[in-house]
Short mmCIF file of C-alpha atoms in Angstrom, two decimals:
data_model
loop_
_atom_site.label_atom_id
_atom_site.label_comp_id
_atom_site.label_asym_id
_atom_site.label_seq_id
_atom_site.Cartn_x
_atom_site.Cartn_y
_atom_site.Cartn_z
CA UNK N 1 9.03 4.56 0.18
CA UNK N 2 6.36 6.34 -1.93
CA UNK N 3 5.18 4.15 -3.85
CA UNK N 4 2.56 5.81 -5.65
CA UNK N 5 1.19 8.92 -7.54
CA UNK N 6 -1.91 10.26 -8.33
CA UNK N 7 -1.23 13.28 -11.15
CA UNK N 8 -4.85 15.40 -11.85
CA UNK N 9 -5.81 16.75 -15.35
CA UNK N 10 -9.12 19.25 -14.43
CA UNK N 11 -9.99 19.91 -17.84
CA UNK N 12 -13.43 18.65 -19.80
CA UNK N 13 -15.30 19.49 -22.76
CA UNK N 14 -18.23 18.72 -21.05
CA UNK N 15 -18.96 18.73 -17.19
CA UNK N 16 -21.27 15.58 -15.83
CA UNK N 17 -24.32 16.65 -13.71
CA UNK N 18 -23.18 14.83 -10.80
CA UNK N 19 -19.64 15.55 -11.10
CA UNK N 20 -18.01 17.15 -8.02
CA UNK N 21 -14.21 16.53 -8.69
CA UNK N 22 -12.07 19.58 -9.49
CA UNK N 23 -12.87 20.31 -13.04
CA UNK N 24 -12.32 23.38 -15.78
CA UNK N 25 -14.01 23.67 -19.49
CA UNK N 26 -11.08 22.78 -21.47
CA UNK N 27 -9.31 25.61 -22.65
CA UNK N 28 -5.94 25.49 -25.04
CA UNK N 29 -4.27 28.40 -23.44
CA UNK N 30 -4.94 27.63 -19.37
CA UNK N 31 -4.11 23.80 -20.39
CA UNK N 32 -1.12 24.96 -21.98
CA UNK N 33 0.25 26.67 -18.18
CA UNK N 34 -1.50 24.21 -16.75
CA UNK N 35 1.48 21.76 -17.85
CA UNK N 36 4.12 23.94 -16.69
CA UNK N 37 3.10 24.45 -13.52
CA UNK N 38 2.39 21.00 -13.11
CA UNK N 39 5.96 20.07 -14.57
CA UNK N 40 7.07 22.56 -12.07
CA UNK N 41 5.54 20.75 -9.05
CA UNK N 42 6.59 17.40 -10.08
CA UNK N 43 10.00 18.74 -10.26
CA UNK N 44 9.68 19.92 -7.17
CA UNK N 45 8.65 17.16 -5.22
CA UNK N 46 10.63 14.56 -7.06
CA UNK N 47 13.84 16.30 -8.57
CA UNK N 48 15.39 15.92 -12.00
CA UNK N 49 16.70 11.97 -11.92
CA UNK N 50 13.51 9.51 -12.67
CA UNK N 51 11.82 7.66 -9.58
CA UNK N 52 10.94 4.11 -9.22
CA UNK N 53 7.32 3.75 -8.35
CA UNK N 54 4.88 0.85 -8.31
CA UNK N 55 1.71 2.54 -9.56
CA UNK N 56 1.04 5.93 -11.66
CA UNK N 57 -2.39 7.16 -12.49
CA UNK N 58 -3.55 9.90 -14.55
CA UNK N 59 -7.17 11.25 -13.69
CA UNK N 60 -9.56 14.05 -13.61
CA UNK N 61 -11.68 15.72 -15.26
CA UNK N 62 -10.79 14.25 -18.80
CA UNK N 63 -6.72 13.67 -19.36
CA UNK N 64 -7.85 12.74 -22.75
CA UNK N 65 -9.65 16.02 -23.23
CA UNK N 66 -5.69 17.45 -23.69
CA UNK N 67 -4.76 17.63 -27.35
CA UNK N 68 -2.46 15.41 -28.86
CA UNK N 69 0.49 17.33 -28.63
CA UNK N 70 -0.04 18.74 -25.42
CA UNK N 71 -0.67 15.22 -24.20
CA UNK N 72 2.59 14.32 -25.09
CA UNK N 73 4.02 17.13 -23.82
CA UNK N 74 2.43 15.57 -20.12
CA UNK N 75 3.66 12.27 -21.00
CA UNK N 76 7.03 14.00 -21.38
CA UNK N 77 6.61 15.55 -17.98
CA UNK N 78 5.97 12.56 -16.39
CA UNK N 79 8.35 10.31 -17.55
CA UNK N 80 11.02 12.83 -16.48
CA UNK N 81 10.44 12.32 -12.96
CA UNK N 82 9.50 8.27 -13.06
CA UNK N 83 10.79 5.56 -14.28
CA UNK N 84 7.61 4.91 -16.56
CA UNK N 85 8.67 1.95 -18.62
CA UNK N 86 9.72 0.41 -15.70
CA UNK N 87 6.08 1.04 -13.65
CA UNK N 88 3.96 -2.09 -13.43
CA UNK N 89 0.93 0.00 -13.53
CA UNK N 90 0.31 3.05 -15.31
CA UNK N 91 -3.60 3.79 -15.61
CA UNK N 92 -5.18 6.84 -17.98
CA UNK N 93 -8.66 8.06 -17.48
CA UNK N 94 -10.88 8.06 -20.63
CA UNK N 95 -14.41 8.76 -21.94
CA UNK N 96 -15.86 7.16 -24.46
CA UNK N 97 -15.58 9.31 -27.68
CA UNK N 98 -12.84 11.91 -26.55
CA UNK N 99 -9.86 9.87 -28.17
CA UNK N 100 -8.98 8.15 -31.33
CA UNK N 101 -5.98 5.75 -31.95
CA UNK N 102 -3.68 8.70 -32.58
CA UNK N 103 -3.73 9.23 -29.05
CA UNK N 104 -4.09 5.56 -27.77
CA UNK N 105 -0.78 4.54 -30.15
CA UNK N 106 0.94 7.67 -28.03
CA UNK N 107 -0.02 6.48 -24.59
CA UNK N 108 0.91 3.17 -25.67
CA UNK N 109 4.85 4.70 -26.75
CA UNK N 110 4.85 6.29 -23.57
CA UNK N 111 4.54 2.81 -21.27
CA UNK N 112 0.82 3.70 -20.12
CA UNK N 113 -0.44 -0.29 -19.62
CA UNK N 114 -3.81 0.18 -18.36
CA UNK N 115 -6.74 2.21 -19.14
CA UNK N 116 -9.87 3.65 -16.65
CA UNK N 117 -12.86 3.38 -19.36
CA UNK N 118 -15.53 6.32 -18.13
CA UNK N 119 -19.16 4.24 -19.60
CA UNK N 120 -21.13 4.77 -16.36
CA UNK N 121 -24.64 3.10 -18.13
CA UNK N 122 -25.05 0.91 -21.37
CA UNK N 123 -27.93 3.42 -22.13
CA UNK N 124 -28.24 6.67 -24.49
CA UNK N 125 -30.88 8.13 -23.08
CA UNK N 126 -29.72 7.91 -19.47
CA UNK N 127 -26.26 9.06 -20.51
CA UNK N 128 -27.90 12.22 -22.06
CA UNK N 129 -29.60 12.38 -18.76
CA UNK N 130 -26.23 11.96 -16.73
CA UNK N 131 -24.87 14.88 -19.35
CA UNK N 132 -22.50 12.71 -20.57
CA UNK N 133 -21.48 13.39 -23.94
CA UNK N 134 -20.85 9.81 -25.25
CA UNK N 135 -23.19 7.24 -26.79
CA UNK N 136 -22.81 2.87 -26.36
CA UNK N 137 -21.54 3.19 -29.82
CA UNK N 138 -18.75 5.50 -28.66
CA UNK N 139 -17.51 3.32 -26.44
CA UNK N 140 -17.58 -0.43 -28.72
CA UNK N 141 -15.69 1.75 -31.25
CA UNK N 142 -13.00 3.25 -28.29
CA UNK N 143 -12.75 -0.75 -27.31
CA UNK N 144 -12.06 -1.74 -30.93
CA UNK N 145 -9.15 0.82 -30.59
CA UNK N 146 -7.88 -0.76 -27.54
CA UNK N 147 -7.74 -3.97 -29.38
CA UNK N 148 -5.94 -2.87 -32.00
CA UNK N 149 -3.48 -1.07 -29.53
CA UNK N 150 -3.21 -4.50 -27.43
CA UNK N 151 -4.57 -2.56 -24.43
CA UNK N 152 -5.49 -5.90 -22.20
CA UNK N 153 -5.65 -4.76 -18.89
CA UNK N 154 -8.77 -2.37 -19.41
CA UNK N 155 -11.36 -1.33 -16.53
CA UNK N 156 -14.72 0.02 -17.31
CA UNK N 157 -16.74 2.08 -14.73
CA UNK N 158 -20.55 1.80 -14.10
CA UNK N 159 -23.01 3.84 -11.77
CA UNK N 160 -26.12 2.63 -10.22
CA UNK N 161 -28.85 4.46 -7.90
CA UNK N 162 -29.33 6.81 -10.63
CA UNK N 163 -32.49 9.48 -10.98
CA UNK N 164 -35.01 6.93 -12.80
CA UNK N 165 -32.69 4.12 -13.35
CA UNK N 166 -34.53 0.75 -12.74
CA UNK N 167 -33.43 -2.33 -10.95
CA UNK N 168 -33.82 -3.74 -15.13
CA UNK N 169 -32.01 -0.99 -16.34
CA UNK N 170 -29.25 -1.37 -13.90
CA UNK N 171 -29.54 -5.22 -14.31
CA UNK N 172 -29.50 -4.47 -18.48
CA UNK N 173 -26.03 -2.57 -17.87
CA UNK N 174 -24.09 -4.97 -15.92
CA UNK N 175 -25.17 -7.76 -18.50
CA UNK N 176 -23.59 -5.37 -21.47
CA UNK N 177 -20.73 -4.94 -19.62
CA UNK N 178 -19.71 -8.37 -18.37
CA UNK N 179 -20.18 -9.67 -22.03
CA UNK N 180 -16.75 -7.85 -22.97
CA UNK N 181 -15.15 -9.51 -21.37
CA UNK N 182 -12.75 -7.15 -19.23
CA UNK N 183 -10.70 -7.78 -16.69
CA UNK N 184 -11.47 -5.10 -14.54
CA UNK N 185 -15.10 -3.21 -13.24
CA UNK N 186 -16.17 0.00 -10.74
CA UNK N 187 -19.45 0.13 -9.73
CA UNK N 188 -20.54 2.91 -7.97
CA UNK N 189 -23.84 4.45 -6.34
CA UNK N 190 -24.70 7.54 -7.18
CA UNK N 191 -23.90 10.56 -4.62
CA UNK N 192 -25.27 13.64 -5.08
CA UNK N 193 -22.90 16.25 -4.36
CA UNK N 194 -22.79 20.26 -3.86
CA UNK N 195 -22.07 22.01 -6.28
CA UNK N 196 -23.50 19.88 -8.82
CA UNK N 197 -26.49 20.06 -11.43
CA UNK N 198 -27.77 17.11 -9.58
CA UNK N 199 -27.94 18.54 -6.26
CA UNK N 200 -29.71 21.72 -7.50
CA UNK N 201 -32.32 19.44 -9.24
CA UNK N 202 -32.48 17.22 -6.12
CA UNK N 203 -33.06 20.51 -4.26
CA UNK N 204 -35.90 21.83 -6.02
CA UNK N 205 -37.69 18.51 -6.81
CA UNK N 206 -36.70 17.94 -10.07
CA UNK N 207 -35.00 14.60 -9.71
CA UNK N 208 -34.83 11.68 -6.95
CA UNK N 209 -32.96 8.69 -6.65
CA UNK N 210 -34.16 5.23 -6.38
CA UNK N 211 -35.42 4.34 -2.62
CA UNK N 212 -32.72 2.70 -0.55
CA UNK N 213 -34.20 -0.94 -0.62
CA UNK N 214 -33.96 -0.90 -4.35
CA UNK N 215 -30.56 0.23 -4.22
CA UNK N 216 -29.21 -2.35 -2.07
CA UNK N 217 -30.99 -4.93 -4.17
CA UNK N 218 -29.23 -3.02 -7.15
CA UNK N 219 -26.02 -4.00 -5.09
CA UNK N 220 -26.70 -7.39 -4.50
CA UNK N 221 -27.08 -7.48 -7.98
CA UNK N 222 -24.02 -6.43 -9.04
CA UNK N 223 -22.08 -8.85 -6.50
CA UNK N 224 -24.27 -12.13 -7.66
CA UNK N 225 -23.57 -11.51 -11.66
CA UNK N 226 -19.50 -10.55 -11.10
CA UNK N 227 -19.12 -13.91 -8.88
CA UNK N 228 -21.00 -16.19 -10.97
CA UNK N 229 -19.01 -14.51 -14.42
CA UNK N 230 -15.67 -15.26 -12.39
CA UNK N 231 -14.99 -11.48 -11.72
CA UNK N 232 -14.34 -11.24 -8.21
CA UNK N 233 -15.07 -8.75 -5.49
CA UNK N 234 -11.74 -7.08 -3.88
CA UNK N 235 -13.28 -3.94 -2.65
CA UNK N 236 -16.48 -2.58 -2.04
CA UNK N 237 -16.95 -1.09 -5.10
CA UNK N 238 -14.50 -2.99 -7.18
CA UNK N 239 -14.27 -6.25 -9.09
CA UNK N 240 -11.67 -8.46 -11.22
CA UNK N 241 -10.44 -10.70 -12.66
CA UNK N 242 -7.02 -12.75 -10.54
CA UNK N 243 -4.31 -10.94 -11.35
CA UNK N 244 -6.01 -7.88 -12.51
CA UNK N 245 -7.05 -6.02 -9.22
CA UNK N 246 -5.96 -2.28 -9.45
CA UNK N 247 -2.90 -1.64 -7.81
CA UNK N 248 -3.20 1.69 -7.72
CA UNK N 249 -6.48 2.06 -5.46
CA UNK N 250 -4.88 -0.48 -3.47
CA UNK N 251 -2.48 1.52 -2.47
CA UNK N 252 -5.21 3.87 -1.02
CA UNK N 253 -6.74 1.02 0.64
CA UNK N 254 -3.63 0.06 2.16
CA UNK N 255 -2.80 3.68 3.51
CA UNK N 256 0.27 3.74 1.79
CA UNK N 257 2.19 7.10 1.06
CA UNK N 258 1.92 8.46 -2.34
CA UNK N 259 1.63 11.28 -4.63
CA UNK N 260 -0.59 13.91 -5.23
CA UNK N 261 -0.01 16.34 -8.02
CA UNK N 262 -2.38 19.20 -9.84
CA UNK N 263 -5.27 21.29 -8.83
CA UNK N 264 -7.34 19.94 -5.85
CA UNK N 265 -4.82 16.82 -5.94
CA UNK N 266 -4.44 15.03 -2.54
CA UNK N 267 -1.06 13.00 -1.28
CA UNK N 268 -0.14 11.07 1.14
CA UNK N 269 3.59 11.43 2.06
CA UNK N 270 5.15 10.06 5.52
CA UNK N 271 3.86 11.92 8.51
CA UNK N 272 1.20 14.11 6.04
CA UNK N 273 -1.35 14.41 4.09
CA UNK N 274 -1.65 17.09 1.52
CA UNK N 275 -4.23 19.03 -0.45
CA UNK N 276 -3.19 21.39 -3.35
CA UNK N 277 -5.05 24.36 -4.49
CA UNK N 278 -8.69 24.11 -5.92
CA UNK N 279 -9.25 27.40 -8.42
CA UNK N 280 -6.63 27.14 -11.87
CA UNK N 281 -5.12 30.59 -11.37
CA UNK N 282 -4.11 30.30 -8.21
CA UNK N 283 -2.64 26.36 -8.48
CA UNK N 284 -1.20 27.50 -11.62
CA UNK N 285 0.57 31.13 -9.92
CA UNK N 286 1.82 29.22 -7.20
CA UNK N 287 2.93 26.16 -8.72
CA UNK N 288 4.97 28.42 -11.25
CA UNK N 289 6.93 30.12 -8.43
CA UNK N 290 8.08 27.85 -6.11
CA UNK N 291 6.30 24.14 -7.33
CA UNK N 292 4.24 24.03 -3.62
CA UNK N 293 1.06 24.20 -4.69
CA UNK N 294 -0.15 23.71 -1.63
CA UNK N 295 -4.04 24.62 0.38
CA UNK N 296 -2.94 23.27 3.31
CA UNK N 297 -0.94 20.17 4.76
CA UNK N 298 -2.03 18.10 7.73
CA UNK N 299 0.09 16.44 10.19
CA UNK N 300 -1.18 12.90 10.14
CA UNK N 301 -0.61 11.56 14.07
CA UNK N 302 -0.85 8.19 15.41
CA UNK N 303 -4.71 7.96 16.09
CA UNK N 304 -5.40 9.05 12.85
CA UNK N 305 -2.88 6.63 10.89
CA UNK N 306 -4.66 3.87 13.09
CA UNK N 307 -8.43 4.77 12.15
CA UNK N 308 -7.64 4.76 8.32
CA UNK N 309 -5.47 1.63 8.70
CA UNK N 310 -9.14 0.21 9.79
CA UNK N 311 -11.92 2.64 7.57
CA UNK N 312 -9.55 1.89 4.58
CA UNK N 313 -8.57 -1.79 4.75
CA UNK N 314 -11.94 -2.73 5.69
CA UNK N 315 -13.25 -1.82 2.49
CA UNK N 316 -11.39 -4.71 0.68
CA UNK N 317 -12.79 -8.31 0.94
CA UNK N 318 -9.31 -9.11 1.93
CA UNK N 319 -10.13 -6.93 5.08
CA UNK N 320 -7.32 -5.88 7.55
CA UNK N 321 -4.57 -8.09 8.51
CA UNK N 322 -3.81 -8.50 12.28
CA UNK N 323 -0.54 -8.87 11.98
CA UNK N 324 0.36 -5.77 9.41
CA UNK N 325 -1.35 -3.74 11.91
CA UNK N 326 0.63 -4.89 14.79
CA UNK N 327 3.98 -4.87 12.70
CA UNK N 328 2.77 -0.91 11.76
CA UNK N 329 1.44 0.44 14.99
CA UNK N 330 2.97 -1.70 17.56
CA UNK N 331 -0.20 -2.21 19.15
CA UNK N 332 -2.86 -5.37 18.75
CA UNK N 333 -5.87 -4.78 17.28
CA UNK N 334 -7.65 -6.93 19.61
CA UNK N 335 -6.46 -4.39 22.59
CA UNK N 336 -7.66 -1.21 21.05
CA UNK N 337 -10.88 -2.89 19.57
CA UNK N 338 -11.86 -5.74 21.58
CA UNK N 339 -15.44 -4.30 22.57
CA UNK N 340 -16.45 -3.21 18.83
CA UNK N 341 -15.35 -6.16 17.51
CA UNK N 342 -17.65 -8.52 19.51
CA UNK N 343 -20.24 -5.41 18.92
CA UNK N 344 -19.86 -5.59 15.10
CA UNK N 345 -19.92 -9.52 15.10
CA UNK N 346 -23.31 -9.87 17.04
CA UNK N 347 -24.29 -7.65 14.14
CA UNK N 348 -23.49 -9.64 11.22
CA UNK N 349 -21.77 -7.23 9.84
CA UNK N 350 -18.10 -8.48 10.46
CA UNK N 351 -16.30 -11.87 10.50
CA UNK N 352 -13.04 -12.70 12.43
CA UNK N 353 -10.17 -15.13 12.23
CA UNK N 354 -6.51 -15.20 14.01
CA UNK N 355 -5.38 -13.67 11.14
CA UNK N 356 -8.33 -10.52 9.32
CA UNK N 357 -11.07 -8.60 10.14
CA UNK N 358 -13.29 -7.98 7.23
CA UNK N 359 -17.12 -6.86 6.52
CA UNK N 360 -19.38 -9.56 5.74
CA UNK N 361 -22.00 -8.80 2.93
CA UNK N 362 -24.58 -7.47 5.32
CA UNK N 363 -21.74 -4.99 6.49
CA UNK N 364 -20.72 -3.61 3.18
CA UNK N 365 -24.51 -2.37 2.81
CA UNK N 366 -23.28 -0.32 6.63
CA UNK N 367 -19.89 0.06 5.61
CA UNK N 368 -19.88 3.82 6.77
CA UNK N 369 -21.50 2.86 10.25
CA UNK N 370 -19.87 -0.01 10.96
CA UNK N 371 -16.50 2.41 9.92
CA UNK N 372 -17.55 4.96 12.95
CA UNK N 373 -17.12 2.20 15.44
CA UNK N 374 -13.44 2.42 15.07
CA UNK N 375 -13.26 6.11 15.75
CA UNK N 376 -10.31 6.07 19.21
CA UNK N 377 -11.62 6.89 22.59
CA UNK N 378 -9.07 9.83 24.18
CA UNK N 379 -8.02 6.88 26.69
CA UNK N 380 -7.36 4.40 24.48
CA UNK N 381 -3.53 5.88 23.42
#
């Protein structure tokens, strides 16, 4: 069963300096055959009756950036293929200042239950910095609208590792945001992509981030002041409150199949994974003429189904079940791993029981080594 799908929005009104997602200035007229072709696709993929699925989630760019009648026109198209009132969990991406209650009342009518909040920092001048175009009082007025919407199951995102953000400033942020209260947080470190303001700045000297150390402390931060507020870590980067742990990115964690539709959207569908066109005229063209949108699609074989079952479950604190992974793959992972796994533990950086695998705090900080210590050996299969 898909369970699952992820449905892209690329437009903005203003485009973040370290932003590499697929993203377009938001223009009426290309957002306007933007939704066909996406209605097209869906279609497609899914047919005319409405699907069951567990999780839907609207991202981008800025879904809120649409206007207010053509985002009803996408909340149209997607409740035409799935069953939205029936989802458990069906997220829209926001920044702070790009939506009034108008729109919030519309999402609400439409069975959207859970928002993504965009803050990144509790700080004007370092949002200016980012090239955000929201201020802290954007987003306490945005929450005052969720309130008055009975949004309740709200998740706000915040960056750290930032060009001249402080261990204080990053310990200032978290603060701001745990005293709201949520039920969900992201936390991210800062990457600096191509193809971004940042990296050009980065390249010529004009910007560095923090050194690693202070990073890591910034990290060890953030995972002391969720615990002791009673917001727990579920994921590397994510933390809740019991009962409010995104469903959605779980299903990514899990490797389970789901959908990918839009410009530079990814899916995961049984036996492949695939990518959809990058550049809006081209998505849009071929998306209007026969709803397969597609770059390319990649056949997803055994070894590779078993090395995601371990990079992606590994990022939860949950970590990966032996038993799931035998029930999957019809193989132990004692037999293919046995020789890592003792590797890994004399490391610290993983703990074992009959049952999981998962990292141990030292190993989050080396998630992406300890991750390349589970890449198969020819003879192993």
């Amino acid at each position: 069963m898909i369970s699952s799908a992820y449905i892209h929005i690329p437009f903005c009104n203003y485009i973040c300096h370290y932003c590499d997602f697929t993203k377009f200035f938001y223009n009426r007229e290309l957002a306007d055959q933007y939704l066909k072709a996406l209605e097209n696709e869906m279609v497609t993929a899914v047919g005319k009756k409405q699907q069951a699925v567990n999780t839907i989630y609207v991202g981008g760019g800025t879904p809120t950036a649409l206007s207010y009648e053509q985002l009803e026109v996408l909340l149209k198209v997607i409740a035409d293929s799935f069953d939205v009132m029936a989802c458990p969990e069906y997220t829209f991406e926001a920044n702070p200042g790009e939506f009034d209650e108008r729109k919030l009342a519309l999402l609400k009518q439409y069975g959207v239950n859970r928002i993504s909040f965009g803050v990144q920092v509790f700080d004007d001048q370092m949002l200016e910095k980012l090239g955000r175009n929201h201020t802290v009082a954007d987003v306490y007025e945005n929450l005052r609208h969720f309130e008055k919407q009975d949004f309740q199951n709200v998740s706000v995102d915040l960056m750290y590792g930032l060009p001249g953000q402080t261990y204080k400033d990053f310990e200032s942020s978290i603060n701001e945001a745990i005293g709201l209260g949520l039920p969900h947080y992201s936390s991210y470190s800062l990457q600096i992509e191509p193809k971004t303001v940042f990296y050009m700045r980065n390249k010529k000297g004009k910007i560095t981030k923090p050194v690693e150390e202070e990073e890591a402390a910034m990290y060890e931060l953030l995972l002391n002041k969720m615990e002791s507020n009673g917001i727990y870590q579920y994921e590397i980067s994510n933390f809740a409150k019991p009962g409010f742990e995104s469903q959605h990115n779980l299903t990514y964690w899990n490797n389970d199949f789901y959908f990918g539709f839009g410009a530079g959207a990814h899916g995961y569908l049984p036996g492949k994974r695939t990518v959809n066109m990058k550049p809006l005229n081209h998505y849009n063209k071929k998306a209007l003429e026969d709803g397969l949108p597609r770059l390319h699609e990649e056949t997803v074989e055994k070894r590779d189904a078993i090395e995601e079952q371990m990079f992606l479950g590994l990022r939860k604190t949950a970590g990966v079940s032996k038993k799931g992974f035998e029930d999957r793959f019809g193989l132990s992972i004692n037999s293919l791993y046995r020789r890592e796994l003792d590797y890994l533990k004399r490391k610290e950086w993983i703990e074992e029981n009959e049952e999981t695998i998962r990292l141990t705090k030292q190993g989050q900080l080396f998630g992406n080594i300890v991750f390349q210590e589970f890449l198969l050996e020819d003879e192993k299969l």
